[in-house]
mmCIF file of C-alpha atoms and ligand atoms in Angstrom:
data_model
loop_
_atom_site.group_PDB
_atom_site.id
_atom_site.type_symbol
_atom_site.label_atom_id
_atom_site.label_comp_id
_atom_site.label_asym_id
_atom_site.label_seq_id
_atom_site.Cartn_x
_atom_site.Cartn_y
_atom_site.Cartn_z
ATOM 1 C CA MET D 1 10.618 48.611 27.104
ATOM 2 C CA GLY D 2 9.572 46.000 29.647
ATOM 3 C CA ARG D 3 10.042 46.204 33.377
ATOM 4 C CA ARG D 4 13.576 45.351 34.422
ATOM 5 C CA VAL D 5 14.421 42.825 37.140
ATOM 6 C CA LEU D 6 17.721 41.894 38.770
ATOM 7 C CA ILE D 7 17.796 38.145 39.364
ATOM 8 C CA THR D 8 20.448 36.935 41.791
ATOM 9 C CA GLY D 9 21.245 33.233 41.396
ATOM 10 C CA GLY D 10 19.306 33.188 38.125
ATOM 11 C CA ALA D 11 21.447 30.443 36.581
ATOM 12 C CA GLY D 12 20.411 27.955 39.276
ATOM 13 C CA PHE D 13 17.630 25.398 39.232
ATOM 14 C CA ILE D 14 14.687 27.568 40.264
ATOM 15 C CA GLY D 15 16.217 30.786 38.921
ATOM 16 C CA SER D 16 16.653 29.475 35.369
ATOM 17 C CA HIS D 17 13.031 28.305 35.148
ATOM 18 C CA THR D 18 11.808 31.589 36.587
ATOM 19 C CA CYS D 19 13.929 33.557 34.096
ATOM 20 C CA LEU D 20 12.173 31.691 31.313
ATOM 21 C CA VAL D 21 8.700 32.481 32.628
ATOM 22 C CA LEU D 22 9.584 36.160 33.170
ATOM 23 C CA LEU D 23 11.170 36.560 29.728
ATOM 24 C CA GLU D 24 8.069 35.055 28.150
ATOM 25 C CA ALA D 25 5.969 37.528 30.170
ATOM 26 C CA GLY D 26 7.972 40.464 28.757
ATOM 27 C CA TYR D 27 10.280 41.292 31.678
ATOM 28 C CA ASP D 28 13.879 42.307 30.906
ATOM 29 C CA LEU D 29 16.402 40.555 33.130
ATOM 30 C CA LEU D 30 19.908 40.939 34.466
ATOM 31 C CA VAL D 31 21.198 37.771 36.127
ATOM 32 C CA LEU D 32 23.906 38.089 38.772
ATOM 33 C CA ASP D 33 25.465 34.713 39.560
ATOM 34 C CA ASN D 34 28.871 33.459 40.673
ATOM 35 C CA PHE D 35 28.145 30.025 39.143
ATOM 36 C CA SER D 36 29.255 28.300 42.359
ATOM 37 C CA ASN D 37 26.422 25.799 41.920
ATOM 38 C CA SER D 38 25.331 26.296 38.319
ATOM 39 C CA SER D 39 26.474 26.562 34.740
ATOM 40 C CA PRO D 40 26.205 29.507 32.309
ATOM 41 C CA GLU D 41 24.901 26.900 29.863
ATOM 42 C CA ALA D 42 21.550 27.028 31.703
ATOM 43 C CA LEU D 43 21.136 30.668 30.656
ATOM 44 C CA THR D 44 22.243 29.946 27.086
ATOM 45 C CA ARG D 45 19.396 27.447 26.938
ATOM 46 C CA VAL D 46 16.917 29.809 28.604
ATOM 47 C CA ALA D 47 17.752 32.346 25.893
ATOM 48 C CA ALA D 48 17.312 29.740 23.157
ATOM 49 C CA ILE D 49 13.958 28.459 24.461
ATOM 50 C CA SER D 50 12.566 31.965 24.801
ATOM 51 C CA SER D 51 14.130 33.184 21.505
ATOM 52 C CA VAL D 52 15.963 36.121 23.069
ATOM 53 C CA SER D 53 19.601 36.987 22.462
ATOM 54 C CA LEU D 54 21.976 36.400 25.306
ATOM 55 C CA ASN D 55 23.459 39.676 26.534
ATOM 56 C CA SER D 56 20.833 41.720 24.725
ATOM 57 C CA THR D 57 18.703 44.165 26.720
ATOM 58 C CA ARG D 58 16.294 41.267 27.346
ATOM 59 C CA LEU D 59 18.784 39.015 29.157
ATOM 60 C CA GLN D 60 22.097 40.189 30.532
ATOM 61 C CA ILE D 61 24.512 38.143 32.621
ATOM 62 C CA GLU D 62 26.910 39.413 35.237
ATOM 63 C CA HIS D 63 29.409 36.966 36.714
ATOM 64 C CA GLY D 64 29.737 38.200 40.299
ATOM 65 C CA ASP D 65 29.074 37.607 43.970
ATOM 66 C CA ILE D 66 26.209 39.029 46.035
ATOM 67 C CA ARG D 67 28.652 39.493 48.915
ATOM 68 C CA ASN D 68 30.633 42.069 46.946
ATOM 69 C CA PRO D 69 29.177 45.539 47.666
ATOM 70 C CA HIS D 70 31.175 47.108 44.802
ATOM 71 C CA THR D 71 29.697 44.702 42.263
ATOM 72 C CA LEU D 72 26.191 45.513 43.459
ATOM 73 C CA ASP D 73 26.784 49.263 43.613
ATOM 74 C CA GLN D 74 28.152 49.176 40.068
ATOM 75 C CA LEU D 75 25.147 47.230 38.780
ATOM 76 C CA PHE D 76 22.617 49.616 40.312
ATOM 77 C CA SER D 77 24.645 52.713 39.280
ATOM 78 C CA ASP D 78 25.049 51.501 35.686
ATOM 79 C CA ALA D 79 21.355 50.700 35.493
ATOM 80 C CA ALA D 80 20.451 54.223 36.633
ATOM 81 C CA ALA D 81 23.069 55.847 34.352
ATOM 82 C CA ASN D 82 21.627 54.005 31.365
ATOM 83 C CA ASP D 83 18.116 55.035 32.327
ATOM 84 C CA ARG D 84 17.221 51.374 32.895
ATOM 85 C CA PRO D 85 16.900 51.150 36.710
ATOM 86 C CA PHE D 86 15.749 47.887 38.232
ATOM 87 C CA ASP D 87 12.061 47.805 39.059
ATOM 88 C CA ALA D 88 12.587 44.820 41.343
ATOM 89 C CA VAL D 89 14.986 42.143 42.553
ATOM 90 C CA ILE D 90 14.334 38.413 42.809
ATOM 91 C CA HIS D 91 16.885 36.987 45.204
ATOM 92 C CA PHE D 92 17.623 33.293 44.616
ATOM 93 C CA ALA D 93 21.381 33.345 45.243
ATOM 94 C CA GLY D 94 22.383 31.250 48.202
ATOM 95 C CA LEU D 95 23.544 27.874 49.444
ATOM 96 C CA LYS D 96 20.923 25.203 50.092
ATOM 97 C CA ALA D 97 22.425 21.916 51.282
ATOM 98 C CA VAL D 98 21.243 21.100 54.802
ATOM 99 C CA GLY D 99 24.057 18.607 55.517
ATOM 100 C CA GLU D 100 26.754 20.985 54.290
ATOM 101 C CA SER D 101 25.294 23.746 56.460
ATOM 102 C CA PHE D 102 26.190 21.707 59.574
ATOM 103 C CA GLN D 103 29.774 21.299 58.336
ATOM 104 C CA LYS D 104 30.262 24.882 57.123
ATOM 105 C CA PRO D 105 27.905 27.070 59.195
ATOM 106 C CA LEU D 106 29.995 30.222 58.774
ATOM 107 C CA LEU D 107 29.872 29.847 55.000
ATOM 108 C CA TYR D 108 26.065 29.599 55.175
ATOM 109 C CA TRP D 109 25.804 32.683 57.383
ATOM 110 C CA ASP D 110 28.204 34.482 55.065
ATOM 111 C CA VAL D 111 26.516 33.690 51.736
ATOM 112 C CA ASN D 112 22.899 33.486 52.811
ATOM 113 C CA VAL D 113 22.768 36.124 55.537
ATOM 114 C CA SER D 114 25.669 38.545 54.884
ATOM 115 C CA GLY D 115 25.085 38.216 51.136
ATOM 116 C CA SER D 116 21.425 39.136 51.585
ATOM 117 C CA ARG D 117 22.357 42.043 53.870
ATOM 118 C CA THR D 118 24.788 43.367 51.255
ATOM 119 C CA LEU D 119 22.124 43.097 48.570
ATOM 120 C CA LEU D 120 19.524 44.851 50.740
ATOM 121 C CA ALA D 121 21.965 47.661 51.564
ATOM 122 C CA ALA D 122 22.547 48.234 47.833
ATOM 123 C CA MET D 123 18.806 48.173 47.165
ATOM 124 C CA GLU D 124 18.183 50.685 49.945
ATOM 125 C CA ALA D 125 21.007 52.960 48.750
ATOM 126 C CA HIS D 126 19.622 52.946 45.205
ATOM 127 C CA ALA D 127 15.953 53.213 46.245
ATOM 128 C CA CYS D 128 15.018 49.875 44.703
ATOM 129 C CA CYS D 129 12.532 48.598 47.258
ATOM 130 C CA THR D 130 10.768 45.673 45.583
ATOM 131 C CA LEU D 131 12.043 42.217 46.484
ATOM 132 C CA VAL D 132 10.992 38.610 46.067
ATOM 133 C CA PHE D 133 13.007 36.419 48.414
ATOM 134 C CA SER D 134 13.591 32.633 48.259
ATOM 135 C CA SER D 135 12.723 31.345 51.694
ATOM 136 C CA SER D 136 12.022 27.740 52.557
ATOM 137 C CA ALA D 137 9.618 25.451 54.377
ATOM 138 C CA THR D 138 12.747 24.530 56.358
ATOM 139 C CA VAL D 139 12.016 27.536 58.591
ATOM 140 C CA TYR D 140 9.137 25.536 60.154
ATOM 141 C CA GLY D 141 11.473 22.790 61.440
ATOM 142 C CA PHE D 142 9.396 19.896 62.801
ATOM 143 C CA PRO D 143 5.891 21.228 62.219
ATOM 144 C CA LYS D 144 3.269 20.492 64.894
ATOM 145 C CA ASP D 145 0.327 20.641 62.505
ATOM 146 C CA VAL D 146 0.110 19.794 58.810
ATOM 147 C CA PRO D 147 -0.843 21.287 56.398
ATOM 148 C CA ILE D 148 1.417 24.101 57.645
ATOM 149 C CA PRO D 149 0.005 27.641 57.597
ATOM 150 C CA GLU D 150 2.319 30.679 57.445
ATOM 151 C CA SER D 151 1.354 31.454 61.060
ATOM 152 C CA ALA D 152 3.094 28.272 62.294
ATOM 153 C CA PRO D 153 6.065 28.905 64.606
ATOM 154 C CA ILE D 154 9.437 29.585 62.994
ATOM 155 C CA GLN D 155 11.749 27.057 64.616
ATOM 156 C CA PRO D 156 14.567 25.967 62.297
ATOM 157 C CA ILE D 157 16.485 22.815 63.113
ATOM 158 C CA ASN D 158 19.624 23.281 60.998
ATOM 159 C CA PRO D 159 22.021 26.125 60.100
ATOM 160 C CA TYR D 160 20.514 26.409 56.600
ATOM 161 C CA GLY D 161 17.049 26.927 58.078
ATOM 162 C CA PHE D 162 18.404 29.460 60.598
ATOM 163 C CA SER D 163 20.012 31.412 57.755
ATOM 164 C CA LYS D 164 16.653 31.651 55.928
ATOM 165 C CA ALA D 165 14.826 32.616 59.131
ATOM 166 C CA ALA D 166 17.481 35.278 59.811
ATOM 167 C CA VAL D 167 16.940 36.861 56.394
ATOM 168 C CA GLU D 168 13.176 36.774 56.911
ATOM 169 C CA GLN D 169 13.694 38.644 60.217
ATOM 170 C CA MET D 170 16.037 41.139 58.526
ATOM 171 C CA LEU D 171 13.322 41.830 55.958
ATOM 172 C CA ALA D 172 10.696 42.310 58.676
ATOM 173 C CA ASP D 173 12.994 44.776 60.481
ATOM 174 C CA LEU D 174 13.765 46.633 57.262
ATOM 175 C CA ASN D 175 10.098 46.876 56.396
ATOM 176 C CA ALA D 176 9.295 48.194 59.888
ATOM 177 C CA SER D 177 12.067 50.817 59.606
ATOM 178 C CA ALA D 178 10.479 52.448 56.565
ATOM 179 C CA PRO D 179 6.718 51.908 56.559
ATOM 180 C CA ASN D 180 5.000 52.161 53.191
ATOM 181 C CA THR D 181 8.281 51.901 51.309
ATOM 182 C CA TRP D 182 9.149 48.277 50.783
ATOM 183 C CA ARG D 183 7.340 45.752 48.647
ATOM 184 C CA ILE D 184 8.535 42.382 49.898
ATOM 185 C CA ALA D 185 7.428 38.834 49.171
ATOM 186 C CA CYS D 186 9.056 36.044 51.194
ATOM 187 C CA LEU D 187 8.192 32.827 49.430
ATOM 188 C CA ARG D 188 8.519 29.664 51.494
ATOM 189 C CA TYR D 189 9.023 26.890 48.970
ATOM 190 C CA PHE D 190 8.154 23.319 49.786
ATOM 191 C CA ASN D 191 9.924 20.682 47.612
ATOM 192 C CA PRO D 192 10.721 22.032 44.114
ATOM 193 C CA VAL D 193 11.267 19.245 41.570
ATOM 194 C CA GLY D 194 10.814 18.429 37.870
ATOM 195 C CA ALA D 195 12.034 20.390 34.873
ATOM 196 C CA HIS D 196 10.893 22.480 31.932
ATOM 197 C CA PRO D 197 8.898 20.212 29.571
ATOM 198 C CA SER D 198 11.396 20.852 26.758
ATOM 199 C CA GLY D 199 13.998 18.843 28.693
ATOM 200 C CA GLN D 200 16.492 21.640 27.967
ATOM 201 C CA ILE D 201 16.785 22.972 31.520
ATOM 202 C CA GLY D 202 16.461 21.148 34.833
ATOM 203 C CA GLU D 203 18.107 20.352 38.150
ATOM 204 C CA ASP D 204 21.818 19.584 37.918
ATOM 205 C CA PRO D 205 23.229 18.808 41.369
ATOM 206 C CA LEU D 206 26.994 18.768 41.646
ATOM 207 C CA GLY D 207 28.237 15.489 43.090
ATOM 208 C CA PHE D 208 26.129 13.164 45.213
ATOM 209 C CA PRO D 209 22.464 14.265 45.234
ATOM 210 C CA ASN D 210 21.122 14.831 48.752
ATOM 211 C CA ASN D 211 17.518 15.156 47.680
ATOM 212 C CA LEU D 212 15.104 12.439 46.727
ATOM 213 C CA PHE D 213 14.030 13.521 43.267
ATOM 214 C CA PRO D 214 17.458 13.944 41.603
ATOM 215 C CA PHE D 215 18.548 10.700 43.226
ATOM 216 C CA VAL D 216 15.580 8.781 41.813
ATOM 217 C CA SER D 217 16.260 10.342 38.386
ATOM 218 C CA GLN D 218 19.883 9.221 38.488
ATOM 219 C CA VAL D 219 18.869 5.680 39.452
ATOM 220 C CA ALA D 220 16.371 5.619 36.564
ATOM 221 C CA VAL D 221 19.012 6.737 34.064
ATOM 222 C CA GLY D 222 21.564 4.227 35.384
ATOM 223 C CA ARG D 223 23.997 6.641 37.074
ATOM 224 C CA ARG D 224 23.274 5.090 40.514
ATOM 225 C CA ASP D 225 22.483 1.486 41.409
ATOM 226 C CA GLN D 226 19.689 1.962 43.887
ATOM 227 C CA LEU D 227 17.851 4.439 46.050
ATOM 228 C CA GLN D 228 18.073 4.259 49.811
ATOM 229 C CA VAL D 229 14.666 4.971 51.321
ATOM 230 C CA PHE D 230 15.285 6.720 54.630
ATOM 231 C CA GLY D 231 12.831 5.101 57.034
ATOM 232 C CA SER D 232 9.835 2.830 56.509
ATOM 233 C CA ASP D 233 8.334 3.257 59.974
ATOM 234 C CA TRP D 234 7.122 6.860 59.727
ATOM 235 C CA PRO D 235 3.484 7.481 60.719
ATOM 236 C CA THR D 236 2.403 7.850 57.085
ATOM 237 C CA HIS D 237 0.202 5.836 54.692
ATOM 238 C CA ASP D 238 3.067 3.532 53.614
ATOM 239 C CA GLY D 239 5.642 4.217 56.331
ATOM 240 C CA THR D 240 7.902 6.419 54.164
ATOM 241 C CA GLY D 241 8.371 10.192 54.550
ATOM 242 C CA VAL D 242 5.785 12.516 53.027
ATOM 243 C CA ARG D 243 6.557 15.829 51.307
ATOM 244 C CA ASP D 244 4.771 18.444 49.240
ATOM 245 C CA TYR D 245 6.490 18.215 45.833
ATOM 246 C CA ILE D 246 5.965 21.199 43.558
ATOM 247 C CA HIS D 247 6.755 21.316 39.836
ATOM 248 C CA VAL D 248 9.483 23.895 39.252
ATOM 249 C CA MET D 249 7.363 25.484 36.489
ATOM 250 C CA ASP D 250 4.521 25.997 38.989
ATOM 251 C CA LEU D 251 7.084 27.551 41.316
ATOM 252 C CA ALA D 252 8.342 29.806 38.511
ATOM 253 C CA ASP D 253 4.739 30.877 37.842
ATOM 254 C CA GLY D 254 4.440 31.628 41.570
ATOM 255 C CA HIS D 255 7.380 34.058 41.333
ATOM 256 C CA LYS D 256 5.769 35.831 38.412
ATOM 257 C CA ALA D 257 2.512 36.062 40.357
ATOM 258 C CA ALA D 258 4.335 37.516 43.388
ATOM 259 C CA LEU D 259 6.320 39.984 41.281
ATOM 260 C CA ASP D 260 3.230 41.140 39.370
ATOM 261 C CA SER D 261 1.369 41.587 42.636
ATOM 262 C CA LEU D 262 4.141 43.607 44.323
ATOM 263 C CA LEU D 263 4.493 45.911 41.323
ATOM 264 C CA LYS D 264 0.726 46.383 41.064
ATOM 265 C CA GLU D 265 -0.420 46.507 44.684
ATOM 266 C CA GLY D 266 2.255 48.739 46.255
ATOM 267 C CA PRO D 267 4.052 48.574 49.599
ATOM 268 C CA GLN D 268 3.489 45.390 51.551
ATOM 269 C CA HIS D 269 5.271 42.572 53.336
ATOM 270 C CA LEU D 270 3.853 39.289 52.129
ATOM 271 C CA ILE D 271 4.930 35.931 53.540
ATOM 272 C CA CYS D 272 3.612 33.063 51.514
ATOM 273 C CA ASN D 273 3.940 29.300 51.264
ATOM 274 C CA LEU D 274 4.399 27.940 47.756
ATOM 275 C CA GLY D 275 3.310 24.321 47.736
ATOM 276 C CA SER D 276 0.550 22.153 46.344
ATOM 277 C CA GLY D 277 -1.205 21.262 49.582
ATOM 278 C CA ALA D 278 -0.863 17.550 48.756
ATOM 279 C CA GLY D 279 1.578 15.096 50.319
ATOM 280 C CA LYS D 280 3.353 12.270 48.513
ATOM 281 C CA SER D 281 5.490 9.572 50.104
ATOM 282 C CA VAL D 282 8.913 8.409 48.972
ATOM 283 C CA LEU D 283 7.338 5.264 47.534
ATOM 284 C CA ASP D 284 4.640 7.324 45.760
ATOM 285 C CA VAL D 285 7.492 9.185 44.028
ATOM 286 C CA VAL D 286 9.345 5.984 43.166
ATOM 287 C CA ASN D 287 6.200 4.440 41.665
ATOM 288 C CA ALA D 288 5.221 7.582 39.733
ATOM 289 C CA TYR D 289 8.761 7.928 38.364
ATOM 290 C CA ALA D 290 8.879 4.263 37.343
ATOM 291 C CA ALA D 291 5.545 4.672 35.536
ATOM 292 C CA ALA D 292 6.629 7.891 33.761
ATOM 293 C CA SER D 293 10.039 6.581 32.708
ATOM 294 C CA GLY D 294 9.269 2.915 32.104
ATOM 295 C CA GLN D 295 12.398 2.168 34.154
ATOM 296 C CA ASN D 296 12.806 -0.098 37.135
ATOM 297 C CA ILE D 297 13.866 1.905 40.217
ATOM 298 C CA PRO D 298 15.577 -0.467 42.655
ATOM 299 C CA TYR D 299 15.474 0.664 46.282
ATOM 300 C CA ALA D 300 16.417 -0.509 49.754
ATOM 301 C CA LEU D 301 14.588 0.414 52.941
ATOM 302 C CA VAL D 302 17.158 1.752 55.407
ATOM 303 C CA ASP D 303 17.175 3.700 58.693
ATOM 304 C CA ARG D 304 15.667 7.130 59.034
ATOM 305 C CA ARG D 305 17.886 10.085 58.099
ATOM 306 C CA PRO D 306 18.645 12.165 61.228
ATOM 307 C CA GLY D 307 16.824 15.493 61.261
ATOM 308 C CA ASP D 308 13.984 14.449 58.931
ATOM 309 C CA ALA D 309 10.348 15.295 59.650
ATOM 310 C CA ALA D 310 7.711 12.645 58.965
ATOM 311 C CA ILE D 311 5.376 14.885 56.967
ATOM 312 C CA THR D 312 5.613 18.401 55.596
ATOM 313 C CA ILE D 313 2.734 19.734 53.510
ATOM 314 C CA ALA D 314 1.954 23.364 52.740
ATOM 315 C CA ASP D 315 -1.300 25.083 53.478
ATOM 316 C CA PRO D 316 -1.415 26.974 50.144
ATOM 317 C CA THR D 317 -4.530 29.049 50.954
ATOM 318 C CA ARG D 318 -2.759 32.397 51.290
ATOM 319 C CA ALA D 319 -1.060 32.106 47.891
ATOM 320 C CA ALA D 320 -4.425 31.299 46.318
ATOM 321 C CA ASN D 321 -6.135 34.253 48.020
ATOM 322 C CA THR D 322 -3.446 36.916 47.639
ATOM 323 C CA LEU D 323 -1.685 35.907 44.410
ATOM 324 C CA SER D 324 -4.428 33.921 42.676
ATOM 325 C CA TRP D 325 -1.773 31.250 42.288
ATOM 326 C CA ARG D 326 -2.068 27.533 42.800
ATOM 327 C CA THR D 327 -0.181 24.558 41.436
ATOM 328 C CA LYS D 328 -1.460 23.130 38.169
ATOM 329 C CA ARG D 329 0.915 20.259 37.518
ATOM 330 C CA THR D 330 0.646 16.748 38.984
ATOM 331 C CA LEU D 331 3.253 14.317 40.310
ATOM 332 C CA SER D 332 2.988 12.461 37.032
ATOM 333 C CA ASP D 333 3.761 15.720 35.109
ATOM 334 C CA ILE D 334 6.723 16.255 37.430
ATOM 335 C CA CYS D 335 8.104 12.769 36.744
ATOM 336 C CA ARG D 336 7.494 12.973 32.994
ATOM 337 C CA ASP D 337 9.303 16.336 32.684
ATOM 338 C CA GLY D 338 12.063 15.342 35.088
ATOM 339 C CA TRP D 339 12.668 12.186 33.059
ATOM 340 C CA THR D 340 12.730 14.100 29.756
ATOM 341 C CA TRP D 341 15.459 16.340 31.208
ATOM 342 C CA GLN D 342 17.400 13.468 32.769
ATOM 343 C CA GLN D 343 17.354 11.366 29.599
ATOM 344 C CA ALA D 344 18.424 14.245 27.364
ATOM 345 C CA ASN D 345 21.146 15.340 29.833
ATOM 346 C CA PRO D 346 22.307 12.293 31.788
ATOM 347 C CA MET D 347 25.342 14.232 33.063
ATOM 348 C CA GLY D 348 23.475 17.519 33.493
ATOM 349 C CA TYR D 349 24.937 20.591 31.762
ATOM 350 C CA ARG D 350 28.489 19.318 31.951
ATOM 351 C CA GLU D 351 28.684 17.526 28.627
ATOM 352 C CA SER D 352 27.722 20.565 26.631
ATOM 353 C CA ALA D 353 29.196 23.258 28.901
HETATM 354 P P1 NAD X 1 20.727 26.545 43.053
HETATM 355 O O1 NAD X 1 21.951 26.224 43.853
HETATM 356 O O2 NAD X 1 20.458 25.759 41.833
HETATM 357 O O3 NAD X 1 20.719 28.093 42.672
HETATM 358 C C1 NAD X 1 21.344 29.074 43.473
HETATM 359 C C2 NAD X 1 22.165 29.948 42.546
HETATM 360 O O4 NAD X 1 22.820 30.954 43.333
HETATM 361 C C3 NAD X 1 23.256 29.176 41.790
HETATM 362 O O5 NAD X 1 23.215 29.528 40.431
HETATM 363 C C4 NAD X 1 24.546 29.629 42.458
HETATM 364 O O6 NAD X 1 25.642 29.588 41.572
HETATM 365 C C5 NAD X 1 24.177 31.045 42.878
HETATM 366 N N1 NAD X 1 24.966 31.563 44.002
HETATM 367 C C6 NAD X 1 25.290 30.930 45.150
HETATM 368 N N2 NAD X 1 26.017 31.736 45.935
HETATM 369 C C7 NAD X 1 26.150 32.915 45.270
HETATM 370 C C8 NAD X 1 26.793 34.137 45.562
HETATM 371 N N3 NAD X 1 27.477 34.305 46.709
HETATM 372 N N4 NAD X 1 26.724 35.143 44.668
HETATM 373 C C9 NAD X 1 26.057 34.973 43.494
HETATM 374 N N5 NAD X 1 25.440 33.830 43.158
HETATM 375 C C10 NAD X 1 25.484 32.816 44.045
HETATM 376 O O7 NAD X 1 19.495 26.455 44.067
HETATM 377 P P2 NAD X 1 17.934 26.508 43.766
HETATM 378 O O8 NAD X 1 17.380 25.184 44.062
HETATM 379 O O9 NAD X 1 17.670 27.157 42.470
HETATM 380 O O10 NAD X 1 17.477 27.467 44.967
HETATM 381 C C11 NAD X 1 17.329 28.867 44.802
HETATM 382 C C12 NAD X 1 16.986 29.484 46.135
HETATM 383 O O11 NAD X 1 15.817 28.849 46.655
HETATM 384 C C13 NAD X 1 18.071 29.312 47.190
HETATM 385 O O12 NAD X 1 18.139 30.491 47.955
HETATM 386 C C14 NAD X 1 17.547 28.167 48.040
HETATM 387 O O13 NAD X 1 18.010 28.235 49.368
HETATM 388 C C15 NAD X 1 16.046 28.386 47.964
HETATM 389 N N6 NAD X 1 15.271 27.159 48.170
HETATM 390 C C16 NAD X 1 15.528 26.059 47.393
HETATM 391 C C17 NAD X 1 14.810 24.879 47.619
HETATM 392 C C18 NAD X 1 15.101 23.637 46.820
HETATM 393 O O14 NAD X 1 14.743 22.548 47.262
HETATM 394 N N7 NAD X 1 15.689 23.712 45.626
HETATM 395 C C19 NAD X 1 13.821 24.840 48.614
HETATM 396 C C20 NAD X 1 13.575 25.988 49.357
HETATM 397 C C21 NAD X 1 14.310 27.147 49.129
HETATM 398 N N1 UDP X 2 14.788 10.561 50.932
HETATM 399 C C1 UDP X 2 15.101 9.221 50.786
HETATM 400 N N2 UDP X 2 16.260 8.887 50.117
HETATM 401 C C2 UDP X 2 17.109 9.827 49.599
HETATM 402 C C3 UDP X 2 16.771 11.189 49.755
HETATM 403 C C4 UDP X 2 15.605 11.522 50.430
HETATM 404 O O1 UDP X 2 14.362 8.353 51.238
HETATM 405 O O2 UDP X 2 18.155 9.472 49.032
HETATM 406 C C5 UDP X 2 13.531 10.932 51.608
HETATM 407 C C6 UDP X 2 13.699 11.830 52.816
HETATM 408 O O3 UDP X 2 13.910 11.071 53.987
HETATM 409 C C7 UDP X 2 12.367 12.590 52.820
HETATM 410 C C8 UDP X 2 12.011 12.704 51.337
HETATM 411 O O4 UDP X 2 12.762 11.672 50.686
HETATM 412 O O5 UDP X 2 11.350 11.817 53.448
HETATM 413 C C9 UDP X 2 12.387 14.038 50.721
HETATM 414 O O6 UDP X 2 13.750 14.298 50.987
HETATM 415 P P1 UDP X 2 14.499 15.555 50.354
HETATM 416 O O7 UDP X 2 15.898 15.563 50.905
HETATM 417 O O8 UDP X 2 14.321 15.528 48.888
HETATM 418 O O9 UDP X 2 13.660 16.799 50.890
HETATM 419 P P2 UDP X 2 13.515 17.383 52.389
HETATM 420 O O10 UDP X 2 13.643 16.243 53.345
HETATM 421 O O11 UDP X 2 14.600 18.386 52.543
HETATM 422 O O12 UDP X 2 12.154 17.979 52.429
#
């Protein structure tokens, strides 16, 4: 039997791609998700791509909420009773929309912070002390220097970022309370985009997309008329904002690398950027997507979006040194795979769900 991992939020964008990579690597998975921002169809497709049976020992699904201590206690107790305890947890479940976090801060503290606390309490109670946590480059706020090393100050600028920083601090405190017990990897993602090359799974935002990449995809497929480019007077090579876009399959590989390392190397508290180290502007993305899709992507240059940084780029050195992980896929791979997904599923999972 393979190692067994509890994946919270495993039906979501990054979770579903990571499930695929872990199943293909031989891990057995139990996904806990409340489907507040995802569809069970994503996991049906993950099972199909990896040729495992849904709800077999390889891939189980539990519809539940990380904030419910009884649900978590039951999962860990059942796992132990069946002699299949969890070797580790990968914790994706959470809310991620920066704008919404200003409107509903208590919800963000509840799901992201209280939910993580409830999960950690269950892990502690059941002596499961290996965790990979989804953090974010958002914790750096407006970075002073780019590329951004992990040693840069943590200074969030929105409630979402504060919620991630709070969980990072909770993990540091927990680790300090029980030295040589916990195996923790906090992964600070930069901008995850793209899709599995099969076009079967990908990003499926509910409603109006806040992020650049899904918006560009929806313009290309004809769901939206034009992109608004937020600012053309940034101090960048073409005046538009620069980000470090990372193919979601590279990110999924990064989770496998972190999990393998924690299970192999023993107690530690690793904090690691996951990014490519390369910056691309909004117009770079538009041009690459137009080239990959063969579609015209109309856009209008408009005012800056409040709260945006000019440039965020990861310093990915630590991930290379500690996890032997680096990105392999290019912006053109990202656009090609994103377009394959968008074309095959113009309305996301909804049509087939
Ligand atoms: P997503 O919304 O697609 O996935 C999150 C999943 O968690 C969804 O399936 C959702 O239904 C589930 N979920 C939410 N609240 C839950 C709860 N209370 N109980 C159980 N399940 C719950 O988001 P994603 O892009 O896959 O992001 C995964 C993680 O990575 C999140 O924690 C996010 O904050 C973090 N992150 C994402 C990005 C990004 O740009 N996508 C960047 C940095 C960090
Ligand atoms: N952006 C844009 N139009 C959009 C969405 C985003 O011009 O409709 C820009 C945004 O200003 C930033 C970049 O695209 O420079 C990436 O934005 P996204 O929201 O995807 O990521 P984040 O800013 O959270 O890193």
